[in-house]
Amino acid sequence: MRHVTGAVIGLAALPFVYYLTEAGAAGLRSGYALQQPDPVGPAGLGAAVAVSGALACAPRLSPLAALVCGLPLTLLGLLFAAAPESAARAVGALPAMDLLAGAALGSGTAEPPGLLPGVTGLYLVIGGLLVLSALPPSRWRPPGAAPPQVTTPRG
């Protein structure tokens, strides 16, 4: 049951991490373009890192949560690295970020959501770290379970 719950949590967290990363990147870009600080950028990226960190480090949460959230982001980041045009078409089919109130504050572009973090490698970094956090075998054991004892015969 722990792994099913983890998979559902990871799947639910995926759009939040995706759009918060986009909101953060768009906020940083608009702040740079307008030459004035924009709190949306650091706040969006900080929230994306907080959600990712919770998935990667929560001791009672199944590592499947980090894997289910991180694998699509990693694959999207790899697609941006290998074929940026195909990746841009893929993210163009996703819902616009206007669903998040004020997320694209001042961006002023008609680019699809996810293009800026994809091109800069943010999805590859965040997704890759989430996937790597799910790999250690100790994370797959239930919390409080003793590690297996290895004994060698003496003779």
PDB file of C-alpha atoms in Angstrom:
ATOM      1  CA  MET A   1       0.000   0.000   0.000  1.00  0.00           C
ATOM      2  CA  ARG A   2       2.950   2.310   0.702  1.00  0.00           C
ATOM      3  CA  HIS A   3       4.124   2.091  -2.919  1.00  0.00           C
ATOM      4  CA  VAL A   4       0.640   2.682  -4.369  1.00  0.00           C
ATOM      5  CA  THR A   5       0.250   5.778  -2.211  1.00  0.00           C
ATOM      6  CA  GLY A   6       3.724   6.941  -3.239  1.00  0.00           C
ATOM      7  CA  ALA A   7       2.921   6.507  -6.928  1.00  0.00           C
ATOM      8  CA  VAL A   8      -0.294   8.513  -6.562  1.00  0.00           C
ATOM      9  CA  ILE A   9       1.510  11.283  -4.662  1.00  0.00           C
ATOM     10  CA  GLY A  10       4.285  11.396  -7.280  1.00  0.00           C
ATOM     11  CA  LEU A  11       1.777  11.573 -10.099  1.00  0.00           C
ATOM     12  CA  ALA A  12      -0.119  14.357  -8.330  1.00  0.00           C
ATOM     13  CA  ALA A  13       3.107  16.295  -7.684  1.00  0.00           C
ATOM     14  CA  LEU A  14       4.275  16.152 -11.317  1.00  0.00           C
ATOM     15  CA  PRO A  15       2.135  19.037 -12.654  1.00  0.00           C
ATOM     16  CA  PHE A  16       3.010  21.167  -9.630  1.00  0.00           C
ATOM     17  CA  VAL A  17       6.751  20.703 -10.137  1.00  0.00           C
ATOM     18  CA  TYR A  18       6.388  21.237 -13.903  1.00  0.00           C
ATOM     19  CA  TYR A  19       4.396  24.476 -13.677  1.00  0.00           C
ATOM     20  CA  LEU A  20       6.214  25.862 -10.622  1.00  0.00           C
ATOM     21  CA  THR A  21       9.508  25.446 -12.464  1.00  0.00           C
ATOM     22  CA  GLU A  22       8.028  27.212 -15.482  1.00  0.00           C
ATOM     23  CA  ALA A  23       6.641  30.013 -13.295  1.00  0.00           C
ATOM     24  CA  GLY A  24      10.008  30.447 -11.607  1.00  0.00           C
ATOM     25  CA  ALA A  25      11.915  30.531 -14.887  1.00  0.00           C
ATOM     26  CA  ALA A  26       9.419  32.969 -16.439  1.00  0.00           C
ATOM     27  CA  GLY A  27       9.599  35.191 -13.348  1.00  0.00           C
ATOM     28  CA  LEU A  28      13.383  35.272 -13.441  1.00  0.00           C
ATOM     29  CA  ARG A  29      13.361  36.050 -17.161  1.00  0.00           C
ATOM     30  CA  SER A  30      10.842  38.869 -16.793  1.00  0.00           C
ATOM     31  CA  GLY A  31      12.777  40.321 -13.863  1.00  0.00           C
ATOM     32  CA  TYR A  32      15.930  40.258 -15.934  1.00  0.00           C
ATOM     33  CA  ALA A  33      14.198  41.766 -18.984  1.00  0.00           C
ATOM     34  CA  LEU A  34      12.572  44.548 -16.961  1.00  0.00           C
ATOM     35  CA  GLN A  35      15.752  45.088 -14.915  1.00  0.00           C
ATOM     36  CA  GLN A  36      13.865  44.978 -11.652  1.00  0.00           C
ATOM     37  CA  PRO A  37      13.463  42.246  -9.050  1.00  0.00           C
ATOM     38  CA  ASP A  38      10.512  39.935  -9.548  1.00  0.00           C
ATOM     39  CA  PRO A  39       9.644  37.804  -6.509  1.00  0.00           C
ATOM     40  CA  VAL A  40       7.712  35.288  -8.659  1.00  0.00           C
ATOM     41  CA  GLY A  41      10.917  33.761 -10.040  1.00  0.00           C
ATOM     42  CA  PRO A  42      12.677  32.767  -6.827  1.00  0.00           C
ATOM     43  CA  ALA A  43       9.359  31.891  -5.160  1.00  0.00           C
ATOM     44  CA  GLY A  44       8.346  29.557  -7.992  1.00  0.00           C
ATOM     45  CA  LEU A  45      11.708  27.819  -8.155  1.00  0.00           C
ATOM     46  CA  GLY A  46      11.853  27.604  -4.357  1.00  0.00           C
ATOM     47  CA  ALA A  47       8.426  25.974  -4.262  1.00  0.00           C
ATOM     48  CA  ALA A  48       9.439  23.499  -6.986  1.00  0.00           C
ATOM     49  CA  VAL A  49      12.570  22.604  -5.020  1.00  0.00           C
ATOM     50  CA  ALA A  50      10.527  22.242  -1.806  1.00  0.00           C
ATOM     51  CA  VAL A  51       8.075  19.818  -3.443  1.00  0.00           C
ATOM     52  CA  SER A  52      10.923  17.886  -5.070  1.00  0.00           C
ATOM     53  CA  GLY A  53      12.848  17.777  -1.809  1.00  0.00           C
ATOM     54  CA  ALA A  54       9.835  16.449   0.043  1.00  0.00           C
ATOM     55  CA  LEU A  55       9.436  13.678  -2.534  1.00  0.00           C
ATOM     56  CA  ALA A  56      13.121  12.822  -2.449  1.00  0.00           C
ATOM     57  CA  CYS A  57      13.698  12.915   1.301  1.00  0.00           C
ATOM     58  CA  ALA A  58      10.474  11.989   3.121  1.00  0.00           C
ATOM     59  CA  PRO A  59      11.434   8.904   5.142  1.00  0.00           C
ATOM     60  CA  ARG A  60       7.997   7.261   5.229  1.00  0.00           C
ATOM     61  CA  LEU A  61       7.143   8.029   1.621  1.00  0.00           C
ATOM     62  CA  SER A  62       7.778   5.356  -0.985  1.00  0.00           C
ATOM     63  CA  PRO A  63      10.609   6.138  -3.414  1.00  0.00           C
ATOM     64  CA  LEU A  64       8.063   5.475  -6.136  1.00  0.00           C
ATOM     65  CA  ALA A  65       6.777   9.025  -5.522  1.00  0.00           C
ATOM     66  CA  ALA A  66      10.136  10.513  -6.525  1.00  0.00           C
ATOM     67  CA  LEU A  67      10.475   8.072  -9.410  1.00  0.00           C
ATOM     68  CA  VAL A  68       6.992   8.707 -10.846  1.00  0.00           C
ATOM     69  CA  CYS A  69       7.494  12.478 -10.641  1.00  0.00           C
ATOM     70  CA  GLY A  70      11.142  12.545 -11.732  1.00  0.00           C
ATOM     71  CA  LEU A  71      11.152  10.113 -14.644  1.00  0.00           C
ATOM     72  CA  PRO A  72       8.856  12.163 -16.948  1.00  0.00           C
ATOM     73  CA  LEU A  73      10.818  15.334 -16.125  1.00  0.00           C
ATOM     74  CA  THR A  74      14.102  13.569 -16.864  1.00  0.00           C
ATOM     75  CA  LEU A  75      12.799  12.193 -20.150  1.00  0.00           C
ATOM     76  CA  LEU A  76      11.490  15.633 -21.130  1.00  0.00           C
ATOM     77  CA  GLY A  77      14.860  17.173 -20.255  1.00  0.00           C
ATOM     78  CA  LEU A  78      16.639  14.561 -22.352  1.00  0.00           C
ATOM     79  CA  LEU A  79      14.238  15.238 -25.227  1.00  0.00           C
ATOM     80  CA  PHE A  80      15.063  18.957 -24.994  1.00  0.00           C
ATOM     81  CA  ALA A  81      18.769  18.083 -25.093  1.00  0.00           C
ATOM     82  CA  ALA A  82      18.455  15.704 -28.046  1.00  0.00           C
ATOM     83  CA  ALA A  83      15.673  17.240 -30.152  1.00  0.00           C
ATOM     84  CA  PRO A  84      14.587  20.707 -28.992  1.00  0.00           C
ATOM     85  CA  GLU A  85      12.060  21.152 -31.813  1.00  0.00           C
ATOM     86  CA  SER A  86      10.255  17.901 -30.975  1.00  0.00           C
ATOM     87  CA  ALA A  87      10.276  18.786 -27.287  1.00  0.00           C
ATOM     88  CA  ALA A  88       8.834  22.238 -28.029  1.00  0.00           C
ATOM     89  CA  ARG A  89       5.995  20.593 -29.971  1.00  0.00           C
ATOM     90  CA  ALA A  90       5.414  18.163 -27.094  1.00  0.00           C
ATOM     91  CA  VAL A  91       5.127  20.885 -24.457  1.00  0.00           C
ATOM     92  CA  GLY A  92       3.007  22.965 -26.836  1.00  0.00           C
ATOM     93  CA  ALA A  93       0.236  20.391 -26.435  1.00  0.00           C
ATOM     94  CA  LEU A  94       0.104  20.916 -22.658  1.00  0.00           C
ATOM     95  CA  PRO A  95      -2.391  23.300 -21.017  1.00  0.00           C
ATOM     96  CA  ALA A  96      -1.290  26.913 -20.782  1.00  0.00           C
ATOM     97  CA  MET A  97       0.101  28.256 -17.547  1.00  0.00           C
ATOM     98  CA  ASP A  98      -2.750  30.755 -17.304  1.00  0.00           C
ATOM     99  CA  LEU A  99      -4.383  28.180 -15.062  1.00  0.00           C
ATOM    100  CA  LEU A 100      -1.995  29.342 -12.363  1.00  0.00           C
ATOM    101  CA  ALA A 101      -3.033  32.844 -11.370  1.00  0.00           C
ATOM    102  CA  GLY A 102      -0.211  35.281 -11.988  1.00  0.00           C
ATOM    103  CA  ALA A 103       2.333  32.592 -12.851  1.00  0.00           C
ATOM    104  CA  ALA A 104       3.474  34.179 -16.109  1.00  0.00           C
ATOM    105  CA  LEU A 105       3.460  37.669 -14.680  1.00  0.00           C
ATOM    106  CA  GLY A 106       5.145  39.906 -17.174  1.00  0.00           C
ATOM    107  CA  SER A 107       6.460  37.164 -19.441  1.00  0.00           C
ATOM    108  CA  GLY A 108       4.768  38.674 -22.500  1.00  0.00           C
ATOM    109  CA  THR A 109       5.622  35.804 -24.816  1.00  0.00           C
ATOM    110  CA  ALA A 110       3.497  33.240 -26.588  1.00  0.00           C
ATOM    111  CA  GLU A 111       5.879  30.367 -25.904  1.00  0.00           C
ATOM    112  CA  PRO A 112       4.418  27.116 -24.622  1.00  0.00           C
ATOM    113  CA  PRO A 113       4.729  26.327 -20.933  1.00  0.00           C
ATOM    114  CA  GLY A 114       7.884  24.426 -20.119  1.00  0.00           C
ATOM    115  CA  LEU A 115       9.991  25.717 -22.994  1.00  0.00           C
ATOM    116  CA  LEU A 116      12.318  27.931 -20.961  1.00  0.00           C
ATOM    117  CA  PRO A 117      13.090  25.399 -18.184  1.00  0.00           C
ATOM    118  CA  GLY A 118      13.442  22.657 -20.778  1.00  0.00           C
ATOM    119  CA  VAL A 119      15.939  24.571 -22.885  1.00  0.00           C
ATOM    120  CA  THR A 120      17.960  25.628 -19.827  1.00  0.00           C
ATOM    121  CA  GLY A 121      18.069  22.081 -18.422  1.00  0.00           C
ATOM    122  CA  LEU A 122      16.038  22.673 -15.273  1.00  0.00           C
ATOM    123  CA  TYR A 123      13.761  19.696 -15.945  1.00  0.00           C
ATOM    124  CA  LEU A 124      16.739  17.436 -16.525  1.00  0.00           C
ATOM    125  CA  VAL A 125      18.376  18.516 -13.255  1.00  0.00           C
ATOM    126  CA  ILE A 126      15.242  18.320 -11.090  1.00  0.00           C
ATOM    127  CA  GLY A 127      14.017  15.094 -12.671  1.00  0.00           C
ATOM    128  CA  GLY A 128      17.452  13.508 -12.576  1.00  0.00           C
ATOM    129  CA  LEU A 129      17.859  14.278  -8.881  1.00  0.00           C
ATOM    130  CA  LEU A 130      14.432  12.827  -8.139  1.00  0.00           C
ATOM    131  CA  VAL A 131      15.242   9.641 -10.053  1.00  0.00           C
ATOM    132  CA  LEU A 132      18.636   9.323  -8.345  1.00  0.00           C
ATOM    133  CA  SER A 133      17.023   9.749  -4.938  1.00  0.00           C
ATOM    134  CA  ALA A 134      14.793   6.726  -5.639  1.00  0.00           C
ATOM    135  CA  LEU A 135      17.648   4.372  -6.547  1.00  0.00           C
ATOM    136  CA  PRO A 136      19.183   3.364  -3.175  1.00  0.00           C
ATOM    137  CA  PRO A 137      17.852  -0.057  -2.100  1.00  0.00           C
ATOM    138  CA  SER A 138      17.448   1.155   1.480  1.00  0.00           C
ATOM    139  CA  ARG A 139      14.653   3.499   0.358  1.00  0.00           C
ATOM    140  CA  TRP A 140      12.589   0.561  -0.909  1.00  0.00           C
ATOM    141  CA  ARG A 141      12.471  -1.157   2.485  1.00  0.00           C
ATOM    142  CA  PRO A 142       9.661  -0.213   4.855  1.00  0.00           C
ATOM    143  CA  PRO A 143      10.695   2.367   7.476  1.00  0.00           C
ATOM    144  CA  GLY A 144      12.009   0.724  10.618  1.00  0.00           C
ATOM    145  CA  ALA A 145      12.900  -2.545   8.867  1.00  0.00           C
ATOM    146  CA  ALA A 146      16.301  -3.898   9.746  1.00  0.00           C
ATOM    147  CA  PRO A 147      18.761  -4.289   6.879  1.00  0.00           C
ATOM    148  CA  PRO A 148      19.408  -7.904   5.866  1.00  0.00           C
ATOM    149  CA  GLN A 149      22.210  -9.567   7.807  1.00  0.00           C
ATOM    150  CA  VAL A 150      24.950 -11.181   5.764  1.00  0.00           C
ATOM    151  CA  THR A 151      26.724 -13.991   7.510  1.00  0.00           C
ATOM    152  CA  THR A 152      29.698 -15.905   6.260  1.00  0.00           C
ATOM    153  CA  PRO A 153      30.347 -19.467   7.345  1.00  0.00           C
ATOM    154  CA  ARG A 154      33.372 -19.934   9.530  1.00  0.00           C
ATOM    155  CA  GLY A 155      35.211 -23.074   9.207  1.00  0.00           C
TER     156      GLY A 155
END
